[in-house]
């Protein structure tokens, strides 16, 4: 039946799948499909958080000039992937590549990738995403990395003019570049001068996402960007007034979507003036950090029919911050959730409905509100199970963080009610947890974090832990482990894809840190050569991350 389908239809079907999904699902179905897979030229490869098995599957079957989209991730979920991939392929082989994304690729691999970009004549999208690069151990100093960046800029600068989409850590070297085709730009850090240059050399720019560092009292935050329709802007080291915002808006005549974060003078709390400047917008989200306390009547200018009925733009105030709802309200759930002091909403339900992370350490004693969309639940003080059920929907919990345990707390009954639970973080005495859990097996748990509150709690039974959690795929041990114990974990947990272990305390000096790093690195390389473990790894200055 499938062999009667036209090639064009199958190509259209394949466009909905990534490369690993295509090979896993369609390979060896029929010889007709296999022949189509060999000639398909629009493979999309995404190595972010990929399993080692699927990585090998792609590398065994992919032909570089058939790939149009490639994401290389060398982060803590796939540590060492970048080096392993570049040992099999060179970037210049991907001659039909249209989109390239690099995630935490590392300064050691940067040169071998960036110098080959000039060969990618069809590339229109390039992104470098720097999630935690500053924490990875490197043989290069910060000064050396900066110099490499400067030296290599001439290598990749020529390709920038052909790009439609670009994401980089900064735009320090943009002054010498033209962007005639650029539509979408993300800069994690920029300056007033960078934005000024972009405004003159990127005539087709439609969206901009950046953090501007203002080191002087410049009154012009954004220069004219005549085609810009979407702006996400964080303003740092500068206190904005309503006049600054008005001048900015005058330079953005076609803007339709604005997200603005800044420290502000209290004169920005003027819904009437903001209405004049923002009425043509479709969406307007903001977070204004203030330097004085507000009263409820200070929000009256945001309680007009324009804000509440026409636009339905609601605002709230708390923690000396005026912010739009619901875009920024989850900020209040990072630790102990508290409702804002004032808001323009008719009731507080929108706040509780948007909360997906909740710490019941303090909230447990307030059963006035329900949080039905919580996915991550933290529990500390002893709480009656029926009280928990009145506050949250336990069936929706995916990640359970346990900070303490007390006698007679029904931990097994609580876990049984979390039917969608996939992740547990233990910040308790592990031996006590294992004792209370008795012979129960938690087969649905895929991610386990061990972060005991007592640093000497590291003599629990790993074998028993692996029996309680038989299907763990991602393991994070956040207390100091010797190498022998690390490999005991790796040996006992049969389905691990990633694992990380702390190998030294954070308080040691730089010299001791470097010595520990070298010792761990040497030992791991030796074990990999002589034993049956197949892994790649990366070190930061405290922990080692394995990809298995």
Short mmCIF file of C-alpha atoms in Angstrom, two decimals, residues 115-543:
data_model
loop_
_atom_site.label_atom_id
_atom_site.label_comp_id
_atom_site.label_asym_id
_atom_site.label_seq_id
_atom_site.Cartn_x
_atom_site.Cartn_y
_atom_site.Cartn_z
CA UNK A 115 36.19 29.09 10.13
CA UNK A 116 34.11 26.79 7.89
CA UNK A 117 30.98 28.91 7.76
CA UNK A 118 32.28 30.76 4.72
CA UNK A 119 31.64 27.57 2.67
CA UNK A 120 27.91 27.53 3.51
CA UNK A 121 26.58 29.64 0.64
CA UNK A 122 22.93 28.76 1.37
CA UNK A 123 23.00 29.55 5.07
CA UNK A 124 20.33 32.09 6.03
CA UNK A 125 19.99 31.43 9.78
CA UNK A 126 22.83 31.24 12.32
CA UNK A 127 22.44 31.08 16.11
CA UNK A 128 24.97 30.76 18.88
CA UNK A 129 23.21 30.14 22.21
CA UNK A 130 25.37 30.56 25.28
CA UNK A 131 23.48 28.98 28.19
CA UNK A 132 26.26 28.39 30.72
CA UNK A 133 29.52 28.73 28.81
CA UNK A 134 31.12 30.77 31.58
CA UNK A 135 30.88 27.77 33.93
CA UNK A 136 32.48 25.15 31.70
CA UNK A 137 36.12 24.36 32.41
CA UNK A 138 38.39 25.59 29.62
CA UNK A 139 42.13 25.56 29.11
CA UNK A 140 41.75 29.12 27.83
CA UNK A 141 41.53 32.23 29.96
CA UNK A 142 38.72 34.74 29.51
CA UNK A 143 41.18 37.13 27.87
CA UNK A 144 42.32 34.44 25.44
CA UNK A 145 38.73 33.59 24.50
CA UNK A 146 37.98 37.25 23.82
CA UNK A 147 41.06 37.47 21.60
CA UNK A 148 40.02 34.36 19.68
CA UNK A 149 36.61 35.93 19.13
CA UNK A 150 38.26 39.06 17.75
CA UNK A 151 40.65 37.10 15.53
CA UNK A 152 37.95 34.83 14.13
CA UNK A 153 35.44 37.56 13.39
CA UNK A 154 37.07 38.17 10.01
CA UNK A 155 36.41 34.49 9.21
CA UNK A 156 32.65 34.57 9.71
CA UNK A 157 31.90 38.25 9.05
CA UNK A 158 31.43 37.66 5.27
CA UNK A 159 28.50 35.28 5.85
CA UNK A 160 26.60 37.74 8.06
CA UNK A 161 25.42 39.80 5.11
CA UNK A 162 23.57 36.80 3.62
CA UNK A 163 21.65 35.94 6.80
CA UNK A 164 17.93 36.42 7.41
CA UNK A 165 18.12 35.29 11.06
CA UNK A 166 20.99 35.83 13.50
CA UNK A 167 21.54 35.15 17.19
CA UNK A 168 24.85 35.93 18.93
CA UNK A 169 26.10 36.66 22.43
CA UNK A 170 26.98 40.24 21.49
CA UNK A 171 27.37 42.63 18.60
CA UNK A 172 30.73 44.11 19.55
CA UNK A 173 32.16 43.82 16.05
CA UNK A 174 29.10 44.78 14.02
CA UNK A 175 30.40 48.21 13.06
CA UNK A 176 32.09 46.77 9.97
CA UNK A 177 29.15 44.64 8.77
CA UNK A 178 26.22 45.33 6.47
CA UNK A 179 22.94 43.42 6.97
CA UNK A 180 20.91 43.92 3.78
CA UNK A 181 18.85 40.72 4.28
CA UNK A 182 18.52 40.52 8.06
CA UNK A 183 14.93 40.14 9.32
CA UNK A 184 15.33 38.72 12.82
CA UNK A 185 18.11 39.50 15.31
CA UNK A 186 18.77 38.30 18.87
CA UNK A 187 21.72 39.75 20.78
CA UNK A 188 22.14 38.68 24.40
CA UNK A 189 24.12 41.86 24.99
CA UNK A 190 24.36 45.05 22.98
CA UNK A 191 25.06 48.76 23.33
CA UNK A 192 23.52 52.00 22.16
CA UNK A 193 26.19 52.20 19.44
CA UNK A 194 25.38 48.67 18.26
CA UNK A 195 21.69 49.50 17.90
CA UNK A 196 22.57 52.75 16.15
CA UNK A 197 24.65 50.82 13.61
CA UNK A 198 21.95 48.18 13.13
CA UNK A 199 19.39 50.89 12.42
CA UNK A 200 21.52 52.17 9.51
CA UNK A 201 22.60 48.85 7.92
CA UNK A 202 19.60 46.50 8.47
CA UNK A 203 16.77 48.11 6.47
CA UNK A 204 14.58 44.95 6.50
CA UNK A 205 14.83 44.13 10.21
CA UNK A 206 11.42 42.93 11.49
CA UNK A 207 12.18 41.67 15.02
CA UNK A 208 14.83 42.50 17.60
CA UNK A 209 15.47 40.85 20.97
CA UNK A 210 18.31 42.29 23.04
CA UNK A 211 19.60 43.63 26.34
CA UNK A 212 21.06 47.12 26.02
CA UNK A 213 23.76 48.13 28.45
CA UNK A 214 23.66 51.88 28.85
CA UNK A 215 26.82 53.18 30.44
CA UNK A 216 25.96 56.85 30.05
CA UNK A 217 22.87 59.02 30.29
CA UNK A 218 22.06 58.87 26.60
CA UNK A 219 18.55 60.10 25.89
CA UNK A 220 18.17 58.03 22.72
CA UNK A 221 17.68 54.38 23.66
CA UNK A 222 16.61 53.11 20.25
CA UNK A 223 17.47 54.67 16.91
CA UNK A 224 14.99 54.57 13.99
CA UNK A 225 14.06 51.03 12.98
CA UNK A 226 11.44 51.74 10.38
CA UNK A 227 10.42 48.15 9.51
CA UNK A 228 10.53 46.72 13.02
CA UNK A 229 7.26 45.05 14.09
CA UNK A 230 8.41 43.12 17.18
CA UNK A 231 10.78 44.30 19.95
CA UNK A 232 11.87 42.53 23.13
CA UNK A 233 14.13 44.88 25.07
CA UNK A 234 15.86 44.84 28.44
CA UNK A 235 17.50 48.14 29.42
CA UNK A 236 20.36 47.83 31.90
CA UNK A 237 22.34 50.44 33.90
CA UNK A 238 19.88 53.20 33.07
CA UNK A 239 16.76 54.55 34.74
CA UNK A 240 14.08 55.33 32.16
CA UNK A 241 11.54 58.10 32.30
CA UNK A 242 8.26 58.33 30.43
CA UNK A 243 10.00 60.76 28.06
CA UNK A 244 12.63 58.14 27.18
CA UNK A 245 9.91 55.64 26.35
CA UNK A 246 8.05 58.16 24.20
CA UNK A 247 11.22 59.00 22.25
CA UNK A 248 11.87 55.30 21.74
CA UNK A 249 8.37 54.72 20.37
CA UNK A 250 8.70 57.64 17.94
CA UNK A 251 11.53 55.71 16.26
CA UNK A 252 9.40 52.56 15.83
CA UNK A 253 6.51 53.59 13.58
CA UNK A 254 5.50 50.02 12.53
CA UNK A 255 5.93 48.29 15.87
CA UNK A 256 3.08 45.90 16.77
CA UNK A 257 4.51 43.82 19.62
CA UNK A 258 6.58 45.21 22.50
CA UNK A 259 8.08 43.56 25.60
CA UNK A 260 10.01 46.03 27.75
CA UNK A 261 11.97 45.49 30.99
CA UNK A 262 13.66 48.42 32.69
CA UNK A 263 14.26 50.32 35.90
CA UNK A 264 12.06 53.40 35.78
CA UNK A 265 11.18 56.66 37.41
CA UNK A 266 7.69 56.79 38.87
CA UNK A 267 6.47 59.02 36.03
CA UNK A 268 6.09 55.88 33.86
CA UNK A 269 3.06 55.04 36.01
CA UNK A 270 0.87 57.03 33.67
CA UNK A 271 -1.62 54.93 31.78
CA UNK A 272 -2.89 57.94 29.83
CA UNK A 273 0.49 58.85 28.32
CA UNK A 274 1.33 55.21 27.67
CA UNK A 275 -2.03 54.79 25.94
CA UNK A 276 -1.18 57.55 23.47
CA UNK A 277 2.09 55.87 22.54
CA UNK A 278 0.98 52.23 22.68
CA UNK A 279 -2.55 52.28 21.28
CA UNK A 280 -1.44 50.96 17.88
CA UNK A 281 0.23 47.91 19.47
CA UNK A 282 -1.31 44.44 19.41
CA UNK A 283 0.64 43.25 22.47
CA UNK A 284 2.38 45.32 25.14
CA UNK A 285 4.16 43.55 27.99
CA UNK A 286 6.37 45.33 30.48
CA UNK A 287 8.14 45.09 33.79
CA UNK A 288 9.07 48.42 35.36
CA UNK A 289 11.31 48.16 38.42
CA UNK A 290 10.56 51.13 40.67
CA UNK A 291 12.32 52.88 43.53
CA UNK A 292 9.36 53.75 45.72
CA UNK A 293 6.20 52.08 46.96
CA UNK A 294 2.84 52.50 45.24
CA UNK A 295 -0.70 52.72 46.53
CA UNK A 296 -3.77 51.22 44.89
CA UNK A 297 -4.89 54.58 43.48
CA UNK A 298 -1.57 54.91 41.63
CA UNK A 299 -2.91 52.27 39.23
CA UNK A 300 -6.11 54.19 38.45
CA UNK A 301 -4.83 55.41 35.06
CA UNK A 302 -4.62 51.72 34.05
CA UNK A 303 -8.23 51.08 35.02
CA UNK A 304 -9.78 52.89 32.02
CA UNK A 305 -11.88 51.24 29.32
CA UNK A 306 -8.86 51.37 26.99
CA UNK A 307 -6.75 49.17 29.27
CA UNK A 308 -9.43 46.91 30.71
CA UNK A 309 -11.92 46.47 27.85
CA UNK A 310 -10.48 47.54 24.51
CA UNK A 311 -6.97 46.07 24.93
CA UNK A 312 -7.52 43.85 27.99
CA UNK A 313 -4.04 44.80 29.15
CA UNK A 314 -3.95 44.15 32.90
CA UNK A 315 -1.21 45.32 35.24
CA UNK A 316 -0.14 44.47 38.78
CA UNK A 317 2.21 45.80 41.42
CA UNK A 318 4.40 43.90 43.88
CA UNK A 319 7.99 43.81 45.10
CA UNK A 320 8.38 47.44 43.94
CA UNK A 321 7.66 46.34 40.39
CA UNK A 322 4.84 47.29 38.04
CA UNK A 323 4.28 44.57 35.46
CA UNK A 324 1.86 43.30 32.84
CA UNK A 325 -0.29 40.26 33.49
CA UNK A 326 0.03 37.41 32.84
CA UNK A 327 3.36 37.81 31.02
CA UNK A 328 5.49 38.60 34.07
CA UNK A 329 3.45 37.35 37.00
CA UNK A 330 5.25 33.98 37.23
CA UNK A 331 8.20 35.93 38.63
CA UNK A 332 6.39 35.73 41.98
CA UNK A 333 6.48 31.93 42.01
CA UNK A 334 10.23 31.46 41.83
CA UNK A 335 10.50 30.74 45.55
CA UNK A 336 7.50 31.48 47.75
CA UNK A 337 4.48 32.53 45.77
CA UNK A 338 2.68 35.65 46.91
CA UNK A 339 -0.09 37.49 45.17
CA UNK A 340 0.74 41.02 43.98
CA UNK A 341 -0.12 43.85 46.33
CA UNK A 342 -2.42 45.58 43.81
CA UNK A 343 -3.72 44.77 40.35
CA UNK A 344 -6.28 45.94 37.80
CA UNK A 345 -7.79 42.47 37.52
CA UNK A 346 -11.29 41.78 38.84
CA UNK A 347 -9.96 38.82 40.85
CA UNK A 348 -6.73 36.94 41.54
CA UNK A 349 -7.57 33.72 39.75
CA UNK A 350 -5.40 34.55 36.73
CA UNK A 351 -2.36 34.55 39.03
CA UNK A 352 -3.04 31.15 40.53
CA UNK A 353 -3.97 29.71 37.12
CA UNK A 354 -0.62 30.78 35.65
CA UNK A 355 1.47 29.26 38.41
CA UNK A 356 3.25 26.11 37.27
CA UNK A 357 5.90 26.07 40.02
CA UNK A 358 4.80 26.19 43.63
CA UNK A 359 6.57 25.93 46.98
CA UNK A 360 4.14 24.83 49.67
CA UNK A 361 6.54 25.63 52.49
CA UNK A 362 4.55 28.76 53.31
CA UNK A 363 1.54 28.57 51.01
CA UNK A 364 0.30 25.34 52.61
CA UNK A 365 -1.40 27.15 55.44
CA UNK A 366 -3.46 29.28 53.06
CA UNK A 367 -6.11 27.10 51.44
CA UNK A 368 -8.10 30.04 50.16
CA UNK A 369 -6.66 29.64 46.66
CA UNK A 370 -6.20 26.68 44.35
CA UNK A 371 -3.35 26.16 41.91
CA UNK A 372 -4.66 23.72 39.35
CA UNK A 373 -1.87 23.99 36.77
CA UNK A 374 1.16 23.34 38.96
CA UNK A 375 3.73 21.02 37.37
CA UNK A 376 6.59 21.44 39.85
CA UNK A 377 5.73 21.12 43.54
CA UNK A 378 8.12 21.74 46.44
CA UNK A 379 7.22 20.40 49.88
CA UNK A 380 9.04 21.21 53.10
CA UNK A 381 7.06 21.53 56.30
CA UNK A 382 4.69 18.72 57.31
CA UNK A 383 1.37 19.19 55.59
CA UNK A 384 -1.72 17.02 55.79
CA UNK A 385 -2.28 15.25 52.47
CA UNK A 386 -5.89 16.41 52.28
CA UNK A 387 -4.67 20.02 52.60
CA UNK A 388 -2.26 19.52 49.71
CA UNK A 389 -5.06 18.11 47.57
CA UNK A 390 -7.21 21.17 48.25
CA UNK A 391 -4.44 23.46 47.03
CA UNK A 392 -3.02 21.68 43.98
CA UNK A 393 -4.06 19.06 41.44
CA UNK A 394 -1.69 16.22 42.28
CA UNK A 395 -2.46 14.45 38.99
CA UNK A 396 -0.78 17.34 37.17
CA UNK A 397 2.49 17.22 39.11
CA UNK A 398 5.44 16.22 36.93
CA UNK A 399 8.33 17.23 39.22
CA UNK A 400 8.24 16.71 43.00
CA UNK A 401 10.90 18.40 45.18
CA UNK A 402 11.10 17.02 48.71
CA UNK A 403 12.95 19.32 51.14
CA UNK A 404 12.23 17.52 54.40
CA UNK A 405 10.49 14.49 55.82
CA UNK A 406 8.79 13.85 59.13
CA UNK A 407 7.53 10.73 60.82
CA UNK A 408 4.10 9.53 59.74
CA UNK A 409 4.01 11.68 56.62
CA UNK A 410 2.21 9.57 53.96
CA UNK A 411 4.93 9.78 51.32
CA UNK A 412 3.86 6.61 49.49
CA UNK A 413 0.20 7.67 49.37
CA UNK A 414 1.25 11.13 48.15
CA UNK A 415 3.39 9.72 45.34
CA UNK A 416 0.60 7.34 44.32
CA UNK A 417 -1.68 10.31 43.69
CA UNK A 418 0.86 11.90 41.30
CA UNK A 419 -0.03 9.81 38.25
CA UNK A 420 2.01 11.97 35.83
CA UNK A 421 5.11 12.29 38.01
CA UNK A 422 8.34 11.89 36.00
CA UNK A 423 10.95 13.71 38.10
CA UNK A 424 11.92 13.66 41.78
CA UNK A 425 14.45 15.87 43.57
CA UNK A 426 15.54 14.71 47.01
CA UNK A 427 16.94 17.34 49.37
CA UNK A 428 16.47 15.07 52.36
CA UNK A 429 18.41 12.31 54.03
CA UNK A 430 18.40 9.66 51.29
CA UNK A 431 18.66 6.79 53.78
CA UNK A 432 15.56 8.09 55.57
CA UNK A 433 13.69 8.42 52.27
CA UNK A 434 14.57 4.84 51.29
CA UNK A 435 13.44 3.63 54.70
CA UNK A 436 10.08 5.40 54.42
CA UNK A 437 9.50 4.29 50.82
CA UNK A 438 10.05 0.66 51.94
CA UNK A 439 9.74 -1.80 49.04
CA UNK A 440 7.82 0.48 46.68
CA UNK A 441 9.17 0.76 43.11
CA UNK A 442 8.75 4.10 41.33
CA UNK A 443 8.85 2.88 37.74
CA UNK A 444 7.49 6.07 36.19
CA UNK A 445 10.36 8.30 37.38
CA UNK A 446 12.84 9.19 34.62
CA UNK A 447 14.79 12.06 36.25
CA UNK A 448 16.34 11.87 39.72
CA UNK A 449 18.22 14.62 41.56
CA UNK A 450 19.98 13.86 44.82
CA UNK A 451 20.83 16.99 46.77
CA UNK A 452 20.93 15.95 50.44
CA UNK A 453 20.69 18.63 53.05
CA UNK A 454 23.44 16.94 55.01
CA UNK A 455 26.71 16.91 53.09
CA UNK A 456 27.88 13.76 54.85
CA UNK A 457 24.81 11.84 53.70
CA UNK A 458 26.62 9.94 50.97
CA UNK A 459 26.76 6.41 52.30
CA UNK A 460 23.27 5.30 51.27
CA UNK A 461 22.81 2.07 49.37
CA UNK A 462 23.11 2.78 45.62
CA UNK A 463 21.80 -0.67 44.74
CA UNK A 464 18.64 -0.12 46.78
CA UNK A 465 18.24 3.34 45.23
CA UNK A 466 18.42 1.81 41.75
CA UNK A 467 15.75 -0.74 42.71
CA UNK A 468 13.38 1.98 43.93
CA UNK A 469 14.08 3.99 40.73
CA UNK A 470 14.66 1.31 38.05
CA UNK A 471 14.03 3.44 34.94
CA UNK A 472 16.09 6.57 35.56
CA UNK A 473 17.39 8.18 32.35
CA UNK A 474 18.82 11.39 33.82
CA UNK A 475 20.67 11.42 37.15
CA UNK A 476 22.04 14.48 38.99
CA UNK A 477 24.04 13.89 42.18
CA UNK A 478 24.77 17.17 43.94
CA UNK A 479 27.05 16.06 46.71
CA UNK A 480 30.72 15.22 46.45
CA UNK A 481 31.39 11.83 44.87
CA UNK A 482 34.67 10.04 44.39
CA UNK A 483 35.17 8.52 40.94
CA UNK A 484 34.52 4.98 42.19
CA UNK A 485 31.11 6.02 43.47
CA UNK A 486 30.31 7.82 40.20
CA UNK A 487 30.87 4.62 38.27
CA UNK A 488 28.90 2.64 40.81
CA UNK A 489 25.93 4.86 39.93
CA UNK A 490 26.59 4.46 36.21
CA UNK A 491 26.77 0.69 36.57
CA UNK A 492 23.63 0.28 38.70
CA UNK A 493 21.29 2.56 36.75
CA UNK A 494 20.93 0.62 33.51
CA UNK A 495 18.97 3.14 31.43
CA UNK A 496 20.98 6.29 32.01
CA UNK A 497 21.37 8.73 29.15
CA UNK A 498 22.95 11.58 31.14
CA UNK A 499 24.43 11.87 34.61
CA UNK A 500 26.27 14.53 36.57
CA UNK A 501 28.23 14.37 39.82
CA UNK A 502 29.82 16.98 42.02
CA UNK A 503 33.50 16.19 42.47
CA UNK A 504 34.65 19.12 44.63
CA UNK A 505 33.23 21.85 46.90
CA UNK A 506 32.57 25.26 45.47
CA UNK A 507 34.68 27.14 48.01
CA UNK A 508 38.15 25.97 46.96
CA UNK A 509 40.64 28.44 45.49
CA UNK A 510 41.53 28.64 41.79
CA UNK A 511 44.79 26.67 42.08
CA UNK A 512 43.14 23.80 43.93
CA UNK A 513 40.24 23.87 41.46
CA UNK A 514 42.55 23.50 38.47
CA UNK A 515 44.41 20.65 40.15
CA UNK A 516 41.16 18.79 40.88
CA UNK A 517 39.96 19.32 37.31
CA UNK A 518 43.16 17.89 35.84
CA UNK A 519 43.05 14.91 38.19
CA UNK A 520 39.44 14.09 37.36
CA UNK A 521 40.02 14.60 33.64
CA UNK A 522 43.04 12.28 33.62
CA UNK A 523 41.19 9.58 35.54
CA UNK A 524 38.11 9.71 33.30
CA UNK A 525 40.19 9.47 30.14
CA UNK A 526 42.09 6.48 31.55
CA UNK A 527 38.90 4.66 32.57
CA UNK A 528 37.35 5.25 29.16
CA UNK A 529 40.36 3.64 27.47
CA UNK A 530 40.53 0.47 29.60
CA UNK A 531 36.97 -0.26 30.77
CA UNK A 532 33.65 -1.03 29.14
CA UNK A 533 32.04 2.36 29.75
CA UNK A 534 31.35 4.34 26.59
CA UNK A 535 30.83 7.99 27.37
CA UNK A 536 31.74 11.53 26.57
CA UNK A 537 31.91 14.17 29.26
CA UNK A 538 32.51 17.82 30.11
CA UNK A 539 33.73 19.42 33.31
CA UNK A 540 32.71 22.61 34.95
CA UNK A 541 34.59 23.82 38.01
CA UNK A 542 32.46 21.79 40.43
CA UNK A 543 30.83 18.91 38.56
#
